Coordinates of C-alpha atoms in Angstrom, one line a residue:
Chain A
M1 CA 183.6 77.8 167.1
S2 CA 185.6 79.6 169.7
C3 CA 185.8 83.2 170.2
A4 CA 189.4 84.7 171.2
C5 CA 187.6 88.1 172.2
A6 CA 187.3 88.2 176.5
C7 CA 183.6 87.9 177.4
A8 CA 184.5 90.7 180.9
S9 CA 185.2 93.8 180.4
G10 CA 186.9 96.9 182.0
P11 CA 186.5 100.5 182.0
S12 CA 186.9 101.6 178.4
T13 CA 190.5 103.5 177.4
D14 CA 191.3 104.7 174.1
S15 CA 193.0 101.7 173.5
Q16 CA 190.5 99.0 174.1
E17 CA 188.7 98.7 170.2
V18 CA 186.1 96.8 169.2
P19 CA 187.6 93.1 168.2
A20 CA 188.6 93.1 164.5
R21 CA 186.3 91.9 161.6
G22 CA 188.6 89.3 161.5
C23 CA 187.1 88.1 165.2
C24 CA 184.3 87.7 166.1
Q25 CA 182.4 88.8 162.9
D26 CA 183.0 86.6 160.5
E27 CA 181.7 83.8 161.4
I28 CA 177.9 85.0 160.9
K29 CA 178.0 86.1 158.1
P30 CA 178.0 83.8 154.6
S31 CA 181.2 83.7 152.9
A32 CA 181.9 86.1 149.8
T33 CA 181.2 84.7 147.1
K34 CA 184.1 83.2 144.0
S35 CA 183.9 86.7 142.1
G36 CA 186.0 88.2 144.2
C37 CA 185.4 91.0 146.9
C38 CA 186.2 94.4 147.9
Q39 CA 186.9 96.3 144.7
E40 CA 188.4 99.7 146.3
N41 CA 190.4 102.0 143.8
S42 CA 194.2 102.3 143.8
D43 CA 193.3 104.8 146.8
G44 CA 191.8 101.9 149.0
K45 CA 188.8 103.6 149.1
F46 CA 185.5 102.9 147.4
D47 CA 184.0 104.6 144.2
S48 CA 180.9 104.0 142.8
K49 CA 183.1 102.2 139.7
G50 CA 184.4 99.9 142.2
I51 CA 180.6 99.4 143.5
Y52 CA 179.4 98.6 140.8
E53 CA 181.8 96.1 139.5
L54 CA 180.3 94.4 142.7
I55 CA 176.4 94.2 141.3
R56 CA 177.2 94.4 137.4
N57 CA 177.2 90.6 137.0
I58 CA 173.7 90.2 138.8
M59 CA 171.9 87.4 137.6
D60 CA 168.0 88.5 137.4
P61 CA 166.0 86.1 138.9
E62 CA 164.2 85.0 136.1
H63 CA 166.3 85.7 132.9
P64 CA 169.6 84.5 131.9
L65 CA 170.9 87.8 131.7
T66 CA 172.9 90.1 133.9
L67 CA 170.9 93.1 135.5
E68 CA 173.9 95.6 133.6
A69 CA 172.7 93.7 130.4
L70 CA 168.7 93.8 131.1
N71 CA 169.9 97.6 132.2
V72 CA 168.8 97.6 135.6
V73 CA 172.1 98.7 137.3
N74 CA 174.5 101.4 135.5
Q75 CA 176.9 102.9 137.2
A76 CA 175.4 106.3 137.5
D77 CA 172.5 105.4 139.6
V78 CA 175.5 104.3 142.0
K79 CA 176.5 107.2 143.9
V80 CA 178.9 107.2 147.1
Y81 CA 178.9 109.8 149.7
N82 CA 181.6 110.5 152.8
E83 CA 183.3 107.5 151.6
R84 CA 181.4 105.2 153.5
E85 CA 177.7 105.2 152.1
V86 CA 176.7 104.4 149.0
M87 CA 173.0 104.6 148.0
V88 CA 172.2 102.4 144.4
L89 CA 168.9 103.3 142.5
F90 CA 168.1 100.0 140.6
T91 CA 165.1 99.9 137.5
P92 CA 163.3 97.1 137.1
T93 CA 162.2 95.8 133.8
I94 CA 158.7 96.6 133.6
P95 CA 156.4 98.1 136.2
H96 CA 155.0 96.0 137.6
C97 CA 157.9 93.6 138.1
S98 CA 156.8 90.8 140.3
M99 CA 160.7 90.5 140.8
A100 CA 161.6 94.0 142.4
T101 CA 162.1 93.0 145.7
M102 CA 163.8 89.6 145.2
I103 CA 166.6 92.0 142.3
G104 CA 166.6 94.9 145.6
L105 CA 167.4 92.2 147.9
A106 CA 170.2 90.2 146.0
I107 CA 172.1 93.8 145.7
R108 CA 172.3 94.4 149.1
V109 CA 172.9 91.2 150.1
R110 CA 176.3 91.5 147.5
L111 CA 177.3 94.7 148.9
L112 CA 177.0 93.3 152.8
R113 CA 179.1 90.5 151.9
T114 CA 181.7 92.7 150.0
L115 CA 181.7 95.9 151.3
P116 CA 183.2 96.7 155.1
P117 CA 180.8 96.4 157.6
T118 CA 180.9 100.0 158.8
F119 CA 179.3 101.1 154.8
K120 CA 175.5 102.5 155.0
V121 CA 174.3 100.9 152.2
T122 CA 171.0 101.9 150.8
V123 CA 169.0 100.2 147.8
R124 CA 166.4 101.7 146.0
I125 CA 164.0 101.6 143.0
S126 CA 164.7 104.6 140.4
P127 CA 161.6 106.5 141.1
G128 CA 159.0 107.2 138.6
T129 CA 160.0 103.2 137.7
H130 CA 157.2 100.2 139.4
V131 CA 154.3 101.1 140.7
S132 CA 155.4 99.3 144.1
E133 CA 158.2 101.7 144.6
H134 CA 157.2 102.5 148.2
P135 CA 156.8 99.6 149.8
I136 CA 159.3 97.8 148.1
N137 CA 161.8 100.5 149.2
K138 CA 160.7 100.2 152.5
Q139 CA 161.2 96.8 152.9
L140 CA 164.8 97.1 151.6
A141 CA 165.6 99.8 153.7
D142 CA 164.3 97.5 156.5
K143 CA 167.6 95.9 157.6
E144 CA 166.1 93.6 160.5
R145 CA 163.2 92.5 157.4
V146 CA 165.9 91.6 155.4
A147 CA 168.5 89.4 158.1
A148 CA 165.1 87.6 158.6
A149 CA 164.9 86.7 155.3
M150 CA 168.3 85.5 154.7
E151 CA 167.4 83.3 157.3
N152 CA 165.1 81.6 155.2
R153 CA 166.3 79.1 153.5
N154 CA 164.4 78.8 150.3
L155 CA 165.0 82.5 149.7
L156 CA 168.6 82.6 150.6
A157 CA 168.9 79.8 147.8
V158 CA 167.3 82.4 144.9
I159 CA 169.5 85.1 145.8
E160 CA 172.3 82.5 146.0
Q161 CA 171.3 82.0 142.4
C162 CA 171.6 85.4 141.5
L163 CA 174.8 85.8 142.9
T164 CA 176.8 82.7 141.5
F165 CA 178.8 84.5 138.9
E166 CA 180.2 83.2 135.1
E167 CA 183.2 84.1 136.1
D168 CA 184.7 81.5 133.6
S169 CA 182.4 81.9 130.7
D170 CA 183.2 83.9 127.5
I171 CA 180.2 84.8 127.0
H172 CA 179.2 88.7 127.9
Y173 CA 175.3 89.5 127.6
D174 CA 174.9 92.7 125.6
K175 CA 171.8 94.4 125.5
P176 CA 168.9 92.8 124.2
A177 CA 168.1 94.4 120.8
S178 CA 164.4 94.9 121.9
C179 CA 165.1 96.9 124.7
G180 CA 162.1 98.9 124.4
N181 CA 159.9 95.4 124.9
P182 CA 161.0 94.2 128.1
D183 CA 157.7 91.5 128.0
G184 CA 159.5 90.6 124.8
I185 CA 162.4 88.4 127.0
S186 CA 160.1 87.2 129.3
A187 CA 157.8 85.4 126.9
T188 CA 160.6 83.2 125.5
T189 CA 162.3 82.1 128.6
S190 CA 161.2 80.3 130.7
I191 CA 160.5 81.3 134.6
S192 CA 162.0 79.4 137.3
G193 CA 160.2 77.9 140.0
S194 CA 159.2 80.2 142.7
Chain B
M1 CA 175.5 121.3 178.1
G2 CA 175.4 117.5 179.3
R3 CA 178.2 114.6 177.9
L4 CA 177.6 111.2 177.5
E5 CA 180.8 109.1 178.4
G6 CA 181.2 105.2 177.4
S7 CA 182.5 103.5 180.6
H8 CA 182.3 99.7 179.5
I9 CA 182.4 98.6 176.3
L10 CA 181.0 94.2 176.7
H11 CA 182.8 92.0 174.4
G12 CA 181.0 88.4 173.9
H13 CA 178.0 88.0 171.8
K14 CA 178.7 86.8 168.0
G15 CA 177.6 89.5 165.5
R16 CA 174.9 92.0 165.6
V17 CA 173.2 92.5 169.0
W18 CA 169.9 93.6 168.4
N19 CA 168.6 94.7 172.1
V20 CA 169.4 95.2 175.6
A21 CA 167.0 95.4 178.7
W22 CA 167.6 96.3 182.2
H23 CA 166.1 93.6 185.1
P24 CA 163.8 96.7 187.2
E25 CA 166.5 96.8 190.3
G26 CA 168.8 97.9 187.7
H27 CA 171.9 95.4 189.0
L28 CA 172.3 93.1 185.6
L29 CA 171.8 94.1 181.7
A30 CA 170.1 91.1 179.4
S31 CA 171.5 91.3 175.9
C32 CA 170.5 89.3 172.6
G33 CA 171.3 89.0 169.3
E34 CA 171.8 87.1 166.1
D35 CA 173.5 84.4 167.7
K36 CA 170.7 82.9 169.2
T37 CA 172.3 83.8 172.8
I38 CA 171.0 85.9 175.5
R39 CA 173.6 86.9 177.9
I40 CA 173.1 88.0 181.1
W41 CA 175.8 91.1 182.5
G42 CA 176.0 92.4 186.2
R43 CA 178.7 93.8 187.9
D44 CA 181.8 92.6 189.3
G45 CA 183.9 95.3 191.0
Q46 CA 184.8 97.8 188.8
K47 CA 184.1 95.9 185.6
W48 CA 181.0 93.9 184.2
V49 CA 180.9 90.2 183.4
C50 CA 178.7 87.9 181.6
K51 CA 176.8 86.4 184.6
T52 CA 175.1 83.7 182.0
C53 CA 175.4 82.9 178.6
L54 CA 171.6 81.4 177.4
S55 CA 172.5 79.1 174.5
D56 CA 170.0 76.1 174.0
G57 CA 166.1 78.8 173.9
H58 CA 166.3 79.6 170.3
S59 CA 166.4 78.3 166.7
R60 CA 167.1 81.6 165.4
T61 CA 168.4 85.2 165.8
I62 CA 166.6 86.8 169.3
R63 CA 165.3 89.9 168.3
A64 CA 164.0 91.1 171.5
V65 CA 164.2 90.6 175.9
S66 CA 162.3 92.3 178.6
W67 CA 161.9 91.7 182.5
S68 CA 158.7 91.7 184.3
A69 CA 158.5 94.2 186.5
C70 CA 158.5 91.6 189.4
G71 CA 162.0 91.0 187.7
K72 CA 161.6 86.7 188.6
F73 CA 161.5 86.4 184.9
L74 CA 163.2 87.4 181.2
A75 CA 161.4 87.1 178.0
S76 CA 162.6 86.7 174.6
A77 CA 161.5 86.9 172.0
S78 CA 163.4 85.6 168.2
F79 CA 163.0 85.4 164.7
D80 CA 162.0 81.4 165.4
G81 CA 158.6 82.7 165.8
T82 CA 158.3 81.8 169.4
T83 CA 158.6 84.0 172.2
S84 CA 160.0 82.2 175.7
V85 CA 159.7 83.0 179.4
W86 CA 163.2 82.5 181.5
T87 CA 163.5 82.7 185.5
Y88 CA 166.4 82.3 187.5
T89 CA 166.5 79.4 190.0
K90 CA 168.8 77.6 192.1
G91 CA 172.0 79.3 190.2
D92 CA 171.0 79.2 186.8
Y93 CA 167.9 80.6 184.3
D94 CA 165.4 78.1 182.9
C95 CA 163.2 77.9 180.2
I96 CA 159.5 77.7 181.7
M97 CA 157.4 78.8 178.9
S98 CA 157.6 79.2 174.9
L99 CA 154.8 80.4 173.6
E100 CA 154.2 80.0 170.2
G101 CA 151.5 81.3 168.6
H102 CA 152.6 84.1 166.0
E103 CA 153.1 83.0 161.9
N104 CA 156.8 83.9 162.0
E105 CA 159.0 86.3 163.3
V106 CA 158.1 88.3 166.9
K107 CA 159.9 91.1 167.3
S108 CA 158.9 92.2 171.0
S109 CA 157.4 91.1 174.0
A110 CA 157.1 93.0 177.4
W111 CA 154.9 92.4 180.4
S112 CA 152.1 95.6 181.9
H113 CA 153.7 96.9 184.6
S114 CA 151.3 94.6 187.4
G115 CA 152.7 91.2 185.7
Q116 CA 148.9 90.4 184.6
Y117 CA 149.5 90.8 181.2
F118 CA 151.9 89.6 178.6
A119 CA 152.1 90.7 175.2
T120 CA 154.0 89.7 172.1
C121 CA 154.3 91.2 168.4
G122 CA 155.9 90.2 164.8
R123 CA 155.9 90.3 161.3
D124 CA 152.2 88.4 160.9
K125 CA 151.0 92.0 161.5
T126 CA 149.3 90.8 165.0
V127 CA 149.7 91.4 169.1
W128 CA 149.3 88.9 171.0
V129 CA 147.7 90.0 174.8
W130 CA 148.1 87.2 177.0
E131 CA 146.7 86.0 180.5
V132 CA 149.3 85.4 183.2
A133 CA 147.6 82.9 185.5
E134 CA 148.8 82.5 188.9
D135 CA 150.6 79.2 188.3
N136 CA 152.6 81.0 185.7
E137 CA 150.2 79.7 183.1
Y138 CA 150.3 82.1 180.0
E139 CA 146.8 82.3 178.1
C140 CA 145.5 84.3 175.1
A141 CA 144.0 86.8 175.4
A142 CA 143.3 88.2 172.7
V143 CA 144.7 88.7 168.7
L144 CA 144.7 92.3 167.9
F145 CA 144.8 92.7 164.2
N146 CA 145.0 96.9 164.2
H147 CA 148.2 97.3 162.6
A148 CA 148.2 97.0 158.5
Q149 CA 151.9 96.3 158.4
D150 CA 154.7 94.3 160.5
V151 CA 154.4 95.6 164.0
K152 CA 158.2 96.5 165.7
K153 CA 157.5 97.2 169.3
V154 CA 155.2 96.4 171.9
A155 CA 155.5 98.5 175.4
W156 CA 152.6 98.9 178.5
Q157 CA 151.9 102.6 179.4
P158 CA 153.6 102.9 183.3
D159 CA 149.4 102.9 185.0
G160 CA 147.7 101.1 182.8
T161 CA 145.4 98.4 184.2
E162 CA 143.4 97.3 181.6
W163 CA 144.0 97.6 178.3
V164 CA 142.1 99.3 175.5
Q165 CA 142.9 99.9 172.1
C166 CA 142.5 103.9 172.8
A167 CA 144.3 105.5 169.6
N168 CA 145.5 105.2 166.4
L169 CA 148.4 107.4 165.9
T170 CA 149.6 108.4 162.3
S171 CA 151.8 111.4 161.8
H172 CA 155.2 109.3 160.9
T173 CA 155.9 109.0 156.9
S174 CA 157.9 105.7 157.6
T175 CA 158.3 102.6 159.7
V176 CA 158.1 103.2 163.7
W177 CA 160.5 101.5 165.0
S178 CA 160.2 102.1 168.5
I179 CA 158.5 103.7 171.1
A180 CA 159.0 104.2 174.8
F181 CA 156.8 105.7 177.5
N182 CA 157.5 108.6 180.0
G183 CA 158.1 107.3 183.8
S184 CA 153.7 108.7 184.6
G185 CA 152.9 107.1 181.3
D186 CA 151.1 110.5 179.8
R187 CA 153.7 111.0 177.4
M188 CA 155.2 108.8 175.0
A189 CA 157.9 108.6 172.5
S190 CA 158.5 107.2 168.7
S191 CA 160.5 106.7 166.7
S192 CA 161.0 106.1 162.9
D193 CA 163.1 105.3 159.8
D194 CA 161.5 108.6 158.7
L195 CA 164.5 109.9 160.8
T196 CA 162.9 111.8 163.7
V197 CA 161.4 111.4 167.0
K198 CA 157.7 112.2 167.9
I199 CA 156.2 113.2 171.5
W200 CA 153.3 112.2 172.0
Q201 CA 150.7 113.5 175.0
E202 CA 147.5 111.5 176.6
Y203 CA 144.4 113.9 176.9
P204 CA 142.5 112.4 180.0
P205 CA 138.2 112.2 179.1
G206 CA 137.3 116.2 180.6
N207 CA 141.2 117.2 179.7
A208 CA 141.3 121.2 180.5
Q209 CA 142.4 121.8 176.9
G210 CA 139.3 121.2 175.6
I211 CA 140.7 118.0 173.2
E212 CA 137.5 115.8 172.5
T213 CA 137.8 112.4 173.9
P214 CA 135.2 110.1 171.9
D215 CA 133.4 107.2 174.3
N216 CA 135.1 108.4 177.3
I217 CA 138.6 107.2 175.7
P218 CA 141.4 109.1 176.3
A219 CA 142.9 111.0 172.8
W220 CA 146.9 111.3 172.3
K221 CA 148.3 114.3 170.5
C222 CA 151.7 114.5 168.7
V223 CA 153.1 117.5 171.1
C224 CA 156.2 117.8 169.5
T225 CA 158.7 116.5 166.7
L226 CA 162.2 116.5 166.6
S227 CA 163.9 116.5 163.2
G228 CA 166.9 117.5 161.7
Y229 CA 168.9 115.6 164.6
H230 CA 169.3 112.0 163.2
S231 CA 170.9 110.9 159.6
R232 CA 169.8 107.6 159.4
T233 CA 166.7 105.3 160.5
V234 CA 166.0 105.7 164.5
Y235 CA 166.2 102.2 165.6
D236 CA 165.3 102.4 169.5
I237 CA 164.9 105.0 172.3
S238 CA 164.2 104.9 175.8
W239 CA 163.0 107.5 178.1
C240 CA 164.6 108.0 182.2
P241 CA 161.9 107.5 184.8
L242 CA 164.1 109.3 186.7
S243 CA 165.6 112.3 184.7
G244 CA 163.1 112.1 182.2
R245 CA 166.0 112.0 179.1
I246 CA 165.2 111.0 176.2
A247 CA 168.3 108.7 174.5
T248 CA 167.8 108.0 171.1
A249 CA 169.8 104.8 169.0
C250 CA 170.5 105.9 165.5
G251 CA 171.7 104.1 162.2
D252 CA 174.2 106.7 161.9
D253 CA 176.6 104.4 165.1
K254 CA 175.1 107.7 167.3
I255 CA 173.1 107.6 170.8
R256 CA 171.8 111.3 171.0
V257 CA 170.5 112.6 174.9
F258 CA 167.6 115.2 174.3
Q259 CA 166.0 116.4 177.6
E260 CA 163.3 118.7 178.0
S261 CA 163.6 122.8 177.1
P262 CA 163.2 124.5 180.8
E263 CA 160.5 126.6 179.3
S264 CA 158.4 124.5 177.3
D265 CA 155.4 124.4 177.8
H266 CA 153.6 121.6 178.6
D267 CA 151.5 121.9 175.5
A268 CA 153.6 122.7 172.7
P269 CA 157.2 121.1 174.8
T270 CA 160.5 121.3 173.6
F271 CA 163.0 118.9 173.7
E272 CA 167.2 120.1 173.6
L273 CA 170.1 117.8 172.6
E274 CA 172.1 117.5 175.4
G275 CA 174.9 115.4 173.9
T276 CA 175.5 112.7 171.1
A277 CA 177.8 110.1 171.9
D278 CA 180.3 108.2 169.5
G279 CA 181.8 104.8 169.9
H280 CA 179.7 102.4 168.3
T281 CA 181.3 101.7 165.1
Q282 CA 178.1 100.3 163.5
D283 CA 173.9 101.3 164.1
V284 CA 173.4 101.0 167.7
N285 CA 170.3 99.4 167.2
A286 CA 169.0 99.2 171.0
V287 CA 169.5 101.6 174.0
A288 CA 168.1 101.0 177.8
W289 CA 168.6 103.6 180.8
N290 CA 169.1 102.1 184.4
P291 CA 166.1 102.1 186.0
K292 CA 167.7 103.0 189.8
E293 CA 170.9 104.8 188.3
V294 CA 170.8 108.0 187.1
G295 CA 172.2 108.1 184.2
L296 CA 173.3 105.1 183.4
L297 CA 172.9 103.8 179.8
A298 CA 173.1 100.4 177.6
S299 CA 173.0 100.2 174.1
A300 CA 173.2 97.3 171.8
S301 CA 174.8 97.5 168.1
D302 CA 175.6 96.0 164.9
D303 CA 179.3 96.1 165.7
G304 CA 178.4 92.9 167.8
T305 CA 178.9 95.0 171.5
V306 CA 177.2 96.5 174.0
R307 CA 178.2 99.6 176.0
L308 CA 177.6 101.2 178.4
W309 CA 177.6 105.4 179.0
C310 CA 177.5 107.6 181.6
A311 CA 175.1 110.6 181.3
K312 CA 176.7 113.5 183.4

């Protein structure tokens, strides 16, 4: 794992650049998931549609459905500012959803792996949709906690499950008819082990 | 208005650099990061070079480094739950101690100025205070449970000879990432995810302002809030003992320097933004003023670099 960057430095000049992303940075970052990388629009910039494309197929940790199918994420709640900041609001299926932090983390990790490192990402619970909204938002905003969590093999395995996309599948997950009764979903599907 | 100019960019770390710390003599700079290494940088003519790279100390991200006041020891706090103590002998750094006890990630460590005590803190919400015996044995003197959540940072008051919980300072509305005492130790600055910096002042028993000090323990009051300057989380703060300047490390990639206004009231001080530095391409995680050279500032960033700056 050799690095071509010199460890010494001279006085900084305009021509001295930070190593390009392909140099030092990629060795630590987990590899991009097979669902493809950046979704830039034709101008080479990221907009809310492009970023929504990156997250809508994330799988719920408990149910075999995408976050889009469960209405946990929607494009209107992805907002891009200044071409380098994105705020994603997500809506847990029920106010006591125990997987809310996990879902938020999966969204963050997905964006961390696919957006340029200079992008500022904020992931929050849609206001008023979860009983532990404030502490969960605080944790998701805490990059130190996110970094430590990503070094946790067990936790990372669950996240990877959420980020495994069924690319070849023909199945399109339509929104469940009983959208207003999410408990009906959890009653019929088995909950994966923690 | 002062200016902050970049003077050197130090490459070497792979991935995010979390922290930087100056040796008390000011001639060496330690840095650490998610690549699990500690790098020690020193001058080589006009350049700064990496003198040592310590890569076997920890099995996970190294979150913070700090030097003892005497300069003989270097501590590294890691997500692996341990804190290592290193010393320089015979041309190399040896790990002489690995302190265990925290249940999970250790986030900060610091020696007291006398060198008699050493503190560590972490996600398990505790602060451990260790007593340093003459033969460099570290014994746990206390485990403090005062925090309700993840403890991000420990710092000793400059003249403190004893440790006692004297205050629970509440004012920030979100995570407090860092704290820094001024040179004389009667003021402290804190930086937070709530985008503000707060300045706290100590009022000892019998103070002229009539602030109450129950049990004869000094009281601390928030005397100033700097808001509207930072657009993202303020990850670190450093207060220069030589010039009184305050530097902040922010998630908007910028470093800012503040100085107390000339007409500032002691009990309601005002601080001015003296300069802003662009250069880092990602979050700045740490800033540290050199303790001997006025105006020399080091920073660490998610962009993988350590940078040196000159405040004029």
